[in-house]
Tab-separated table of N, CA and C in Angstrom:
chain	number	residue	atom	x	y	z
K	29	UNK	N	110.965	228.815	38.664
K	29	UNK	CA	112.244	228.708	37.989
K	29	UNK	C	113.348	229.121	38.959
K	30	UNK	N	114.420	228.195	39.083
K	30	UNK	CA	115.144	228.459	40.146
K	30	UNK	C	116.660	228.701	38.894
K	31	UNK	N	117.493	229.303	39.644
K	31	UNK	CA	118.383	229.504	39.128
K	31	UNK	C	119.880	229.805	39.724
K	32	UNK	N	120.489	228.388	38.996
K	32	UNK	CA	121.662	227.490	39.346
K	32	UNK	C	122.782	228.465	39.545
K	33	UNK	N	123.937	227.589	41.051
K	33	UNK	CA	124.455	228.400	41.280
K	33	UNK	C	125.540	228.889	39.985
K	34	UNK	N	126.167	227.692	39.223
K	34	UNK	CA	126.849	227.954	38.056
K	34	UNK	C	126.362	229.355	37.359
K	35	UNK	N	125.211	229.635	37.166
K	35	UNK	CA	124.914	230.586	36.570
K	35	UNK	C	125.078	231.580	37.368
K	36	UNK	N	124.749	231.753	38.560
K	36	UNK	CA	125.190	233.045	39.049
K	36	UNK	C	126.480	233.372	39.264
K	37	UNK	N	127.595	232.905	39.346
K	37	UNK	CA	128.809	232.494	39.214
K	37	UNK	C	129.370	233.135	37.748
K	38	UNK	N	128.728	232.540	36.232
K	38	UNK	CA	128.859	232.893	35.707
K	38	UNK	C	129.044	234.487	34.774
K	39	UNK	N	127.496	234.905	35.671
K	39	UNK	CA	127.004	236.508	35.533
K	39	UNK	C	128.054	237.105	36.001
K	40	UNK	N	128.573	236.693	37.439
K	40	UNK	CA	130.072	237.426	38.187
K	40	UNK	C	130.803	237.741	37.352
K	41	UNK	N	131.212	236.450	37.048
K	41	UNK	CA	132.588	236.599	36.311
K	41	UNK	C	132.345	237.318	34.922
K	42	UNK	N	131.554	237.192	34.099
K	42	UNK	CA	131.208	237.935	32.821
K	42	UNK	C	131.114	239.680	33.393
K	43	UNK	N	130.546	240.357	34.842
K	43	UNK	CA	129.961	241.180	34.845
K	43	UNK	C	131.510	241.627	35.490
K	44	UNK	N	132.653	241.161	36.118
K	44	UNK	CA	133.605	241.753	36.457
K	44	UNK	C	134.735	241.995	35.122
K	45	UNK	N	134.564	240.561	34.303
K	45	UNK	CA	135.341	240.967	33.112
K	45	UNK	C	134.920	242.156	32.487
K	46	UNK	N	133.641	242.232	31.838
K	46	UNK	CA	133.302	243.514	31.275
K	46	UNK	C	133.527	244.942	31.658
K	47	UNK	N	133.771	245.120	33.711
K	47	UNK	CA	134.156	246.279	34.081
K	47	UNK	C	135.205	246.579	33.971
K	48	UNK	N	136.197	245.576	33.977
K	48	UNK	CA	137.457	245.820	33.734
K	48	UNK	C	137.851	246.233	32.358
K	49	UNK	N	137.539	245.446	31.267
K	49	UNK	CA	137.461	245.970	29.843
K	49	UNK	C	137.046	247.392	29.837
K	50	UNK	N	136.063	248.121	30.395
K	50	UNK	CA	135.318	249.202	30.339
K	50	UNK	C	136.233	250.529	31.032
K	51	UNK	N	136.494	249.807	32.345
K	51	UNK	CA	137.168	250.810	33.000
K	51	UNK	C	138.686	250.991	32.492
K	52	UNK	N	139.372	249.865	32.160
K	52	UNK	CA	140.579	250.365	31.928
K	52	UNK	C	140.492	250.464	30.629
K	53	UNK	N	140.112	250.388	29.729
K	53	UNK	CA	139.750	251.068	28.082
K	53	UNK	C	140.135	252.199	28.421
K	54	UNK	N	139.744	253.182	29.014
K	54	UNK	CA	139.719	254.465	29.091
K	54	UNK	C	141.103	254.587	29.213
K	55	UNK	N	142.205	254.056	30.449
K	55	UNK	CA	143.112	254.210	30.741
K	55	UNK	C	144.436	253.488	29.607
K	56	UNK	N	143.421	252.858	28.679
K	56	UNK	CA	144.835	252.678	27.635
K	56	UNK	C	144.580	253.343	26.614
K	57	UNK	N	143.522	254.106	26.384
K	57	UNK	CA	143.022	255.077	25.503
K	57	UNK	C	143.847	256.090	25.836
K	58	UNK	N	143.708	256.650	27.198
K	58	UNK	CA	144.473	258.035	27.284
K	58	UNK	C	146.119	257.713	27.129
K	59	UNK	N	146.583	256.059	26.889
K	59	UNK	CA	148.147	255.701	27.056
K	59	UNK	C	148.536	255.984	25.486
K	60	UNK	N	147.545	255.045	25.162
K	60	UNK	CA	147.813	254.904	23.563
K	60	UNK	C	148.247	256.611	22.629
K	61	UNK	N	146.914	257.655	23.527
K	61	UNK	CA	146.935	259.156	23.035
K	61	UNK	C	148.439	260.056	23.589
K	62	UNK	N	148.608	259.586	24.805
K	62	UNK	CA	149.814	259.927	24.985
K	62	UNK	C	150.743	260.649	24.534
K	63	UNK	N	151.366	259.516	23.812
K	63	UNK	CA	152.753	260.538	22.799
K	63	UNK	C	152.167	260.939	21.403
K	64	UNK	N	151.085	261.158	21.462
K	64	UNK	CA	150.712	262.358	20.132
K	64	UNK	C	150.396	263.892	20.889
K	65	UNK	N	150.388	264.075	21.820
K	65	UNK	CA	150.073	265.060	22.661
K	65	UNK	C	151.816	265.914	22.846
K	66	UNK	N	151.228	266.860	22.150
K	66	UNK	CA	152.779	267.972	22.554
K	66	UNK	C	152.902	268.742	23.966
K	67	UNK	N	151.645	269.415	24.458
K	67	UNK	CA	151.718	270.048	25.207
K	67	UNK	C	151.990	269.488	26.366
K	68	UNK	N	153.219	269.901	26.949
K	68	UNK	CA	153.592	269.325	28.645
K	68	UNK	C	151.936	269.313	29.598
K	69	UNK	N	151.333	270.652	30.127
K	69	UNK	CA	150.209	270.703	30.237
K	69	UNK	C	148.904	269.764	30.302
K	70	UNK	N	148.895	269.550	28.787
K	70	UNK	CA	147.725	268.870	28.905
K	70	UNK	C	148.031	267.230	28.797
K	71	UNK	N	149.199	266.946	28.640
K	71	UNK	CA	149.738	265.911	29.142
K	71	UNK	C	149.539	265.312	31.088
K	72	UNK	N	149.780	266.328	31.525
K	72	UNK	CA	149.710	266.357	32.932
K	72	UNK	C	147.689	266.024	33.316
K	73	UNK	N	147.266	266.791	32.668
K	73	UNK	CA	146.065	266.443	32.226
K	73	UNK	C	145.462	265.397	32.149
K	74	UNK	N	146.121	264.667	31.164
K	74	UNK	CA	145.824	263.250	30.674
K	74	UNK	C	146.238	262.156	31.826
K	75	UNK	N	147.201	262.736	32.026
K	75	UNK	CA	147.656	261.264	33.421
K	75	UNK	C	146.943	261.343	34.921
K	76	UNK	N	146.496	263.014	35.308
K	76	UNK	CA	146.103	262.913	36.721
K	76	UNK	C	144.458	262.631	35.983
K	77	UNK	N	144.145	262.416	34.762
K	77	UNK	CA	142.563	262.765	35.428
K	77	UNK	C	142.430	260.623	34.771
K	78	UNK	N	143.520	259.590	34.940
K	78	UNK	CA	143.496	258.507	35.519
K	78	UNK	C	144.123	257.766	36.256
K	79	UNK	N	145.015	258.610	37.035
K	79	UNK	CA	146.197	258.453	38.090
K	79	UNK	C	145.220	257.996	39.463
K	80	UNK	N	144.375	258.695	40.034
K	80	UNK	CA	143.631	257.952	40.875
K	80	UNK	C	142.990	256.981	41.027
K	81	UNK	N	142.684	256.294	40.140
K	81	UNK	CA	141.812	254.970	40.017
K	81	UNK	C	142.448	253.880	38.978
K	82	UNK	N	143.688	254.014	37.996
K	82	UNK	CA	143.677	253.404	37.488
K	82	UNK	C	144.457	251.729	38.190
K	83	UNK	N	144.899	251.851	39.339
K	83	UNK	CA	145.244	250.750	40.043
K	83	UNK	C	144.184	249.977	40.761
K	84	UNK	N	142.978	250.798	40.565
K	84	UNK	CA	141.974	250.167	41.172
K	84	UNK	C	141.057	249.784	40.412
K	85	UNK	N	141.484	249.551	38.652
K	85	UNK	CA	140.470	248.740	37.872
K	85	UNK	C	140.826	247.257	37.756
K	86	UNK	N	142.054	246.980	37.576
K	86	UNK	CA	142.718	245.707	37.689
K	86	UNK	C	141.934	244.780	39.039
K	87	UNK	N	141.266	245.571	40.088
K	87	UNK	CA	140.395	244.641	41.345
K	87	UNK	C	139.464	243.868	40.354
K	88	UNK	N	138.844	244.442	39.420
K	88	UNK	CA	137.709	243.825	38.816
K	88	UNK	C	138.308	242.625	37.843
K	89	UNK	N	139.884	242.671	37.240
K	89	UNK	CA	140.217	241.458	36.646
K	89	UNK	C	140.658	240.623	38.154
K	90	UNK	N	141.000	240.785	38.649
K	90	UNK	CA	141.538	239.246	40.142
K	90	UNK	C	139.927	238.918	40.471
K	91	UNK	N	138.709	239.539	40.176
K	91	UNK	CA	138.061	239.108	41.176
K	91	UNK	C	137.122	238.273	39.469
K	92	UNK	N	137.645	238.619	38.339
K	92	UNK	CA	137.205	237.817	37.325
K	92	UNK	C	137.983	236.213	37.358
K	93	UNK	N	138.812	236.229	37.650
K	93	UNK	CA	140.090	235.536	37.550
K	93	UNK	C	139.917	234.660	38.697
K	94	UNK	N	139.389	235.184	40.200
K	94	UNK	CA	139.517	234.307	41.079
K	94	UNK	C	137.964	233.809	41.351
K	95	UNK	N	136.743	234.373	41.095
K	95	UNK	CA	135.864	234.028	40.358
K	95	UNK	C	135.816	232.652	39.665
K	96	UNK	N	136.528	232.780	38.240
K	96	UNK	CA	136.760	231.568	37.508
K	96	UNK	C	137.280	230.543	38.056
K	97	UNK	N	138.576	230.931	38.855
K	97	UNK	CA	139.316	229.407	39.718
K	97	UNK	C	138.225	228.828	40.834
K	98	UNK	N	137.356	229.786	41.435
K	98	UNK	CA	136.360	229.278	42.669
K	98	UNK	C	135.722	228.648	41.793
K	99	UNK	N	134.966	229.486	40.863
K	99	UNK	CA	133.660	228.449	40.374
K	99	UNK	C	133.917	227.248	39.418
K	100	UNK	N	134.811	227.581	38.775
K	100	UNK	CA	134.961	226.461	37.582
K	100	UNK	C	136.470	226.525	37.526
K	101	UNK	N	137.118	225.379	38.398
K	101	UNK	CA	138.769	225.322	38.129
K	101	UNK	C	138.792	224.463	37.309
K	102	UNK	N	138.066	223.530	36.432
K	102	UNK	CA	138.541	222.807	35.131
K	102	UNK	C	138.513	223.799	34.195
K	103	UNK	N	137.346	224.663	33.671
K	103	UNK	CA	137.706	225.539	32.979
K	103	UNK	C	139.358	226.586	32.975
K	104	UNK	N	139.587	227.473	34.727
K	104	UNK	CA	140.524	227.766	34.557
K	104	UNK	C	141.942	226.818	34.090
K	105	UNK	N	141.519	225.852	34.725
K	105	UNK	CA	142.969	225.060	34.345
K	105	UNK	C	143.009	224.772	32.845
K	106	UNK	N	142.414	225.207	32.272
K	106	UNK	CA	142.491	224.473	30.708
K	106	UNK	C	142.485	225.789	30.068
K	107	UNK	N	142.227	227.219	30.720
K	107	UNK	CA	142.255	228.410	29.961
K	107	UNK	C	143.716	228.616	30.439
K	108	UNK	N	143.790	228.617	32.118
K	108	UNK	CA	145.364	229.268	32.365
K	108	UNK	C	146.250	228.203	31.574
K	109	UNK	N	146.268	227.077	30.809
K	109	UNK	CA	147.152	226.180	30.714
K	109	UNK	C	147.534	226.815	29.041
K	110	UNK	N	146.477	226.965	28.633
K	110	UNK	CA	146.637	227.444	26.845
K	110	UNK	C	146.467	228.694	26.816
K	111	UNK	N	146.771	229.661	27.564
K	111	UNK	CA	147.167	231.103	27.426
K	111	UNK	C	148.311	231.426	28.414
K	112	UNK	N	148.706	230.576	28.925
K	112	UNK	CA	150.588	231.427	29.615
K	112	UNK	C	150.998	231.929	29.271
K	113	UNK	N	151.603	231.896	28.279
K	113	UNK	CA	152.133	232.968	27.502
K	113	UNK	C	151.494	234.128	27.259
K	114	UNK	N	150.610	234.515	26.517
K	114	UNK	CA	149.562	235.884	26.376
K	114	UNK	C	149.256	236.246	28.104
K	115	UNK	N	148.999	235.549	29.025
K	115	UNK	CA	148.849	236.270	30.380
K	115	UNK	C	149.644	236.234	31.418
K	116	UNK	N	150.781	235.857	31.189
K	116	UNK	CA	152.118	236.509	31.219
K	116	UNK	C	152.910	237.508	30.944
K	117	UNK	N	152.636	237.792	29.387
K	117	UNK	CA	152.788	238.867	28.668
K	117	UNK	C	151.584	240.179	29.095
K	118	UNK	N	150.925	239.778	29.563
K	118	UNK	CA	149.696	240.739	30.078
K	118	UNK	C	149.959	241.453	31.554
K	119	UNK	N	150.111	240.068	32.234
K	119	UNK	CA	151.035	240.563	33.487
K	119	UNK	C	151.950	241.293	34.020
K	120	UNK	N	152.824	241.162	32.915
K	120	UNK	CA	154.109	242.277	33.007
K	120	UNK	C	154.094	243.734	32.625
K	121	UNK	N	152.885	243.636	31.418
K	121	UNK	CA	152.508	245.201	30.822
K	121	UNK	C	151.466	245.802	31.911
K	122	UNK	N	150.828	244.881	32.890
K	122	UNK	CA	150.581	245.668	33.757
K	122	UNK	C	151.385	246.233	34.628
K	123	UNK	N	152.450	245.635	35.526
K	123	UNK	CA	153.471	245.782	36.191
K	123	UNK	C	154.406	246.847	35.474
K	124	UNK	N	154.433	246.764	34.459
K	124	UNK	CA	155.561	248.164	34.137
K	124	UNK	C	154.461	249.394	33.897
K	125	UNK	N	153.345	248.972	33.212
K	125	UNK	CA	152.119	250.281	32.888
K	125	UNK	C	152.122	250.886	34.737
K	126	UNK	N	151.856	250.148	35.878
K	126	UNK	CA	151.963	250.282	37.072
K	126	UNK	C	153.266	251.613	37.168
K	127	UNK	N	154.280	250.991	37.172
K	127	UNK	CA	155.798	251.005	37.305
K	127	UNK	C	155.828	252.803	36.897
K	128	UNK	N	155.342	253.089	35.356
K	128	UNK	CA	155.451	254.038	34.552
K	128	UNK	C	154.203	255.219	35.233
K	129	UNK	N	153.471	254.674	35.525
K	129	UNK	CA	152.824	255.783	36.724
K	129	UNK	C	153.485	256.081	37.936
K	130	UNK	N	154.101	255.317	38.415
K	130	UNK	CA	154.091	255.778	39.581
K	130	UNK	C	156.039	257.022	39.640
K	131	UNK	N	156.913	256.481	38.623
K	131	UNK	CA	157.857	256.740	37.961
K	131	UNK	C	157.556	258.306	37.288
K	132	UNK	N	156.242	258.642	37.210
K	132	UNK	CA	156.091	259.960	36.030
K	132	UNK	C	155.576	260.737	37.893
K	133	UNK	N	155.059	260.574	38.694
K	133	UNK	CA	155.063	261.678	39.447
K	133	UNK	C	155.902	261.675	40.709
């Protein structure tokens, strides 16, 4: 049983989407908790203990993303074509979520 390159291609891209979901979960978990948190303190808390890595989970969406355009650009072209808007809107909340870290220290 041999097994096609599409499929390994596929595993990529499924296995980089999922890290990214995984890893930055955490980091919109601690965003979302944020402003219910009174204490200055443990606020400071909350941001350094994902201030080091959280620019480095977004590698795992470009390499989902460029993944998809290598292996299957009819698919991307027909996903990027009917979601512009939503990953656009995604784009920018990264860029200011970016923006708002680097702005708080």
């Amino acid at each position: 049983m041999t097994i096609d390159l599409p499929v390994i291609w596929f595993a990529i891209i499924v296995f980089a989407t999922l890290m990214y979901i995984v890893m930055d979960g955490f980091d919109l978990g601690v965003g979302i908790l944020f402003p219910f948190i009174r204490d200055k303190h443990d606020r400071d808390v909350m941001v350094n203990s994902v201030a080091p890595v959280w620019d480095g989970n977004e590698t795992w969406l470009v390499l989902g993303g460029a993944g998809l355009f290598g292996a299957f650009p009819l698919a991307y072209a027909v996903i990027a074509d009917a979601l512009t808007i939503p990953l656009v809107i995604m784009l920018l909340g990264l860029i200011f979520r970016g923006v708002a870290f680097e702005f708080r220290f």
